[in-house]
Amino acid sequence: MSYFSRLTDIVTCNLTHLLENADDPIQEIEQIIAEMKEGLAGANRSVKTATSNERAIQQELEEHQQQIFQWKEAAKNALALGDEAEARNSLVRKQEIEDLKAGLEQQHRAAVATREHLTTTLHALEARLAEARRKQVELTQQAGISNAPVEEVAEAPEPESTVTPSRSEQIDSELAELKRELGQ
């Protein structure tokens, strides 16, 4: 039985509600975790692709900026040599590149927004998976199953194991702020 048809279903699901109606909650949570892992793998791929696209557009923007500078310099040099027609042609090329760059800047803003949205979704999926793993451990303990599949129960991460480095820095910063507030 497939629980999730979209990543947003994972983020918005109510695990307790899903498990209340299950004949075998332990088996159900295992399937839910497996589906969440698949969703997380897909989200990771999407974030990597979006990041790559953003970087490629940024590189292209930098190349266009360099070309704009070069065409402006070419126009200056042509004027210095008294060739106004060549200076005008260089400025026309400069303007064309500026127009291309303006279009790319819009694409870059969209790429940044897409990457940020996908990264936020990825973090939400990681949190939901961690919650499901904690629920799995809780269910196996309640059932008194000491010989539960070690792989599944042992996978329950410590709170920071699914945290990316940038998130870890945010957490460290927030922890330091809380310590300051408490005078520690």
GROMACS .gro file of C-alpha atoms in nm:
model
  184
    1MET     CA    1   0.000   0.000   0.000
    2SER     CA    2   0.145   0.334  -0.101
    3TYR     CA    3   0.085   0.610   0.151
    4PHE     CA    4   0.240   0.902  -0.027
    5SER     CA    5   0.177   1.022  -0.380
    6ARG     CA    6   0.368   1.349  -0.339
    7LEU     CA    7   0.642   1.483  -0.116
    8THR     CA    8   0.398   1.727   0.040
    9ASP     CA    9   0.192   1.427   0.155
   10ILE     CA   10   0.491   1.315   0.361
   11VAL     CA   11   0.540   1.658   0.513
   12THR     CA   12   0.174   1.700   0.601
   13CYS     CA   13   0.096   1.344   0.712
   14ASN     CA   14  -0.021   1.261   1.062
   15LEU     CA   15   0.171   0.947   1.158
   16THR     CA   16  -0.041   0.881   1.465
   17HIS     CA   17  -0.358   0.888   1.258
   18LEU     CA   18  -0.208   0.658   0.992
   19LEU     CA   19  -0.096   0.408   1.254
   20GLU     CA   20  -0.416   0.413   1.462
   21ASN     CA   21  -0.608   0.237   1.186
   22ALA     CA   22  -0.333  -0.010   1.097
   23ASP     CA   23  -0.366  -0.383   1.164
   24ASP     CA   24   0.009  -0.407   1.227
   25PRO     CA   25   0.147  -0.061   1.319
   26ILE     CA   26   0.507  -0.186   1.327
   27GLN     CA   27   0.486  -0.320   0.973
   28GLU     CA   28   0.305  -0.008   0.860
   29ILE     CA   29   0.568   0.226   1.007
   30GLU     CA   30   0.839   0.026   0.832
   31GLN     CA   31   0.663   0.077   0.498
   32ILE     CA   32   0.606   0.445   0.573
   33ILE     CA   33   0.977   0.488   0.653
   34ALA     CA   34   1.074   0.309   0.331
   35GLU     CA   35   0.851   0.542   0.130
   36MET     CA   36   0.989   0.845   0.314
   37LYS     CA   37   1.343   0.732   0.232
   38GLU     CA   38   1.250   0.713  -0.137
   39GLY     CA   39   1.097   1.059  -0.119
   40LEU     CA   40   1.404   1.192   0.059
   41ALA     CA   41   1.634   1.044  -0.205
   42GLY     CA   42   1.430   1.214  -0.477
   43ALA     CA   43   1.430   1.543  -0.287
   44ASN     CA   44   1.809   1.522  -0.249
   45ARG     CA   45   1.844   1.472  -0.625
   46SER     CA   46   1.613   1.766  -0.691
   47VAL     CA   47   1.811   1.996  -0.460
   48LYS     CA   48   2.138   1.893  -0.627
   49THR     CA   49   1.994   1.956  -0.972
   50ALA     CA   50   1.852   2.294  -0.869
   51THR     CA   51   2.183   2.394  -0.712
   52SER     CA   52   2.369   2.291  -1.026
   53ASN     CA   53   2.128   2.490  -1.245
   54GLU     CA   54   2.164   2.795  -1.024
   55ARG     CA   55   2.544   2.777  -1.041
   56ALA     CA   56   2.541   2.734  -1.420
   57ILE     CA   57   2.323   3.043  -1.465
   58GLN     CA   58   2.544   3.237  -1.222
   59GLN     CA   59   2.852   3.141  -1.422
   60GLU     CA   60   2.682   3.248  -1.744
   61LEU     CA   61   2.591   3.582  -1.583
   62GLU     CA   62   2.954   3.637  -1.487
   63GLU     CA   63   3.064   3.557  -1.842
   64HIS     CA   64   2.814   3.808  -1.981
   65GLN     CA   65   2.934   4.071  -1.737
   66GLN     CA   66   3.288   4.017  -1.863
   67GLN     CA   67   3.169   4.045  -2.223
   68ILE     CA   68   2.990   4.372  -2.142
   69PHE     CA   69   3.315   4.508  -2.002
   70GLN     CA   70   3.508   4.390  -2.310
   71TRP     CA   71   3.263   4.549  -2.555
   72LYS     CA   72   3.273   4.876  -2.361
   73GLU     CA   73   3.654   4.870  -2.373
   74ALA     CA   74   3.640   4.792  -2.746
   75ALA     CA   75   3.415   5.096  -2.797
   76LYS     CA   76   3.660   5.316  -2.600
   77ASN     CA   77   3.953   5.187  -2.802
   78ALA     CA   78   3.771   5.242  -3.132
   79LEU     CA   79   3.689   5.599  -3.031
   80ALA     CA   80   4.049   5.656  -2.925
   81LEU     CA   81   4.151   5.548  -3.276
   82GLY     CA   82   3.890   5.780  -3.429
   83ASP     CA   83   3.665   5.498  -3.557
   84GLU     CA   84   3.319   5.607  -3.445
   85ALA     CA   85   3.143   5.344  -3.657
   86GLU     CA   86   3.336   5.063  -3.486
   87ALA     CA   87   3.268   5.219  -3.145
   88ARG     CA   88   2.898   5.228  -3.227
   89ASN     CA   89   2.907   4.860  -3.337
   90SER     CA   90   3.081   4.766  -3.012
   91LEU     CA   91   2.818   4.951  -2.810
   92VAL     CA   92   2.542   4.772  -3.003
   93ARG     CA   93   2.703   4.437  -2.912
   94LYS     CA   94   2.738   4.555  -2.550
   95GLN     CA   95   2.366   4.641  -2.543
   96GLU     CA   96   2.274   4.299  -2.685
   97ILE     CA   97   2.475   4.127  -2.413
   98GLU     CA   98   2.313   4.348  -2.147
   99ASP     CA   99   1.971   4.241  -2.276
  100LEU     CA  100   2.074   3.875  -2.258
  101LYS     CA  101   2.209   3.931  -1.908
  102ALA     CA  102   1.880   4.090  -1.796
  103GLY     CA  103   1.691   3.780  -1.909
  104LEU     CA  104   1.940   3.555  -1.735
  105GLU     CA  105   1.906   3.755  -1.413
  106GLN     CA  106   1.535   3.672  -1.409
  107GLN     CA  107   1.616   3.305  -1.466
  108HIS     CA  108   1.875   3.320  -1.187
  109ARG     CA  109   1.623   3.466  -0.941
  110ALA     CA  110   1.380   3.187  -1.033
  111ALA     CA  111   1.657   2.925  -0.993
  112VAL     CA  112   1.747   3.062  -0.649
  113ALA     CA  113   1.381   3.055  -0.541
  114THR     CA  114   1.344   2.698  -0.669
  115ARG     CA  115   1.657   2.581  -0.487
  116GLU     CA  116   1.546   2.751  -0.164
  117HIS     CA  117   1.199   2.596  -0.187
  118LEU     CA  118   1.338   2.250  -0.256
  119THR     CA  119   1.589   2.283   0.027
  120THR     CA  120   1.312   2.381   0.268
  121THR     CA  121   1.108   2.081   0.154
  122LEU     CA  122   1.413   1.856   0.196
  123HIS     CA  123   1.460   1.975   0.555
  124ALA     CA  124   1.091   1.915   0.628
  125LEU     CA  125   1.121   1.562   0.485
  126GLU     CA  126   1.429   1.494   0.698
  127ALA     CA  127   1.239   1.607   1.007
  128ARG     CA  128   0.939   1.392   0.920
  129LEU     CA  129   1.161   1.087   0.863
  130ALA     CA  130   1.331   1.142   1.199
  131GLU     CA  131   0.987   1.159   1.359
  132ALA     CA  132   0.882   0.834   1.189
  133ARG     CA  133   1.198   0.662   1.308
  134ARG     CA  134   1.135   0.777   1.665
  135LYS     CA  135   0.778   0.647   1.635
  136GLN     CA  136   0.913   0.314   1.507
  137VAL     CA  137   1.140   0.279   1.809
  138GLU     CA  138   0.851   0.372   2.037
  139LEU     CA  139   0.622   0.112   1.878
  140THR     CA  140   0.879  -0.166   1.897
  141GLN     CA  141   0.948  -0.083   2.262
  142GLN     CA  142   0.575  -0.078   2.343
  143ALA     CA  143   0.531  -0.413   2.174
  144GLY     CA  144   0.821  -0.549   2.374
  145ILE     CA  145   0.999  -0.659   2.062
  146SER     CA  146   1.362  -0.693   2.147
  147ASN     CA  147   1.444  -0.886   1.834
  148ALA     CA  148   1.296  -0.629   1.597
  149PRO     CA  149   1.490  -0.589   1.276
  150VAL     CA  150   1.810  -0.434   1.406
  151GLU     CA  151   1.866  -0.243   1.086
  152GLU     CA  152   1.534  -0.059   1.111
  153VAL     CA  153   1.548   0.023   1.483
  154ALA     CA  154   1.919   0.101   1.479
  155GLU     CA  155   1.860   0.348   1.197
  156ALA     CA  156   1.674   0.585   1.425
  157PRO     CA  157   1.911   0.881   1.412
  158GLU     CA  158   2.031   1.103   1.683
  159PRO     CA  159   1.861   1.438   1.640
  160GLU     CA  160   2.153   1.592   1.446
  161SER     CA  161   2.242   1.299   1.218
  162THR     CA  162   2.012   1.418   0.938
  163VAL     CA  163   2.108   1.781   0.986
  164THR     CA  164   2.306   1.937   0.705
  165PRO     CA  165   2.618   2.142   0.789
  166SER     CA  166   2.444   2.476   0.737
  167ARG     CA  167   2.156   2.362   0.957
  168SER     CA  168   2.408   2.244   1.215
  169GLU     CA  169   2.563   2.590   1.220
  170GLN     CA  170   2.219   2.744   1.269
  171ILE     CA  171   2.149   2.505   1.555
  172ASP     CA  172   2.487   2.579   1.717
  173SER     CA  173   2.419   2.952   1.689
  174GLU     CA  174   2.071   2.917   1.834
  175LEU     CA  175   2.205   2.698   2.115
  176ALA     CA  176   2.470   2.959   2.198
  177GLU     CA  177   2.202   3.231   2.203
  178LEU     CA  178   1.987   3.025   2.443
  179LYS     CA  179   2.287   2.971   2.669
  180ARG     CA  180   2.349   3.346   2.674
  181GLU     CA  181   1.984   3.406   2.764
  182LEU     CA  182   2.014   3.157   3.049
  183GLY     CA  183   2.347   3.304   3.163
  184GLN     CA  184   2.541   2.984   3.099
   0.00000   0.00000   0.00000
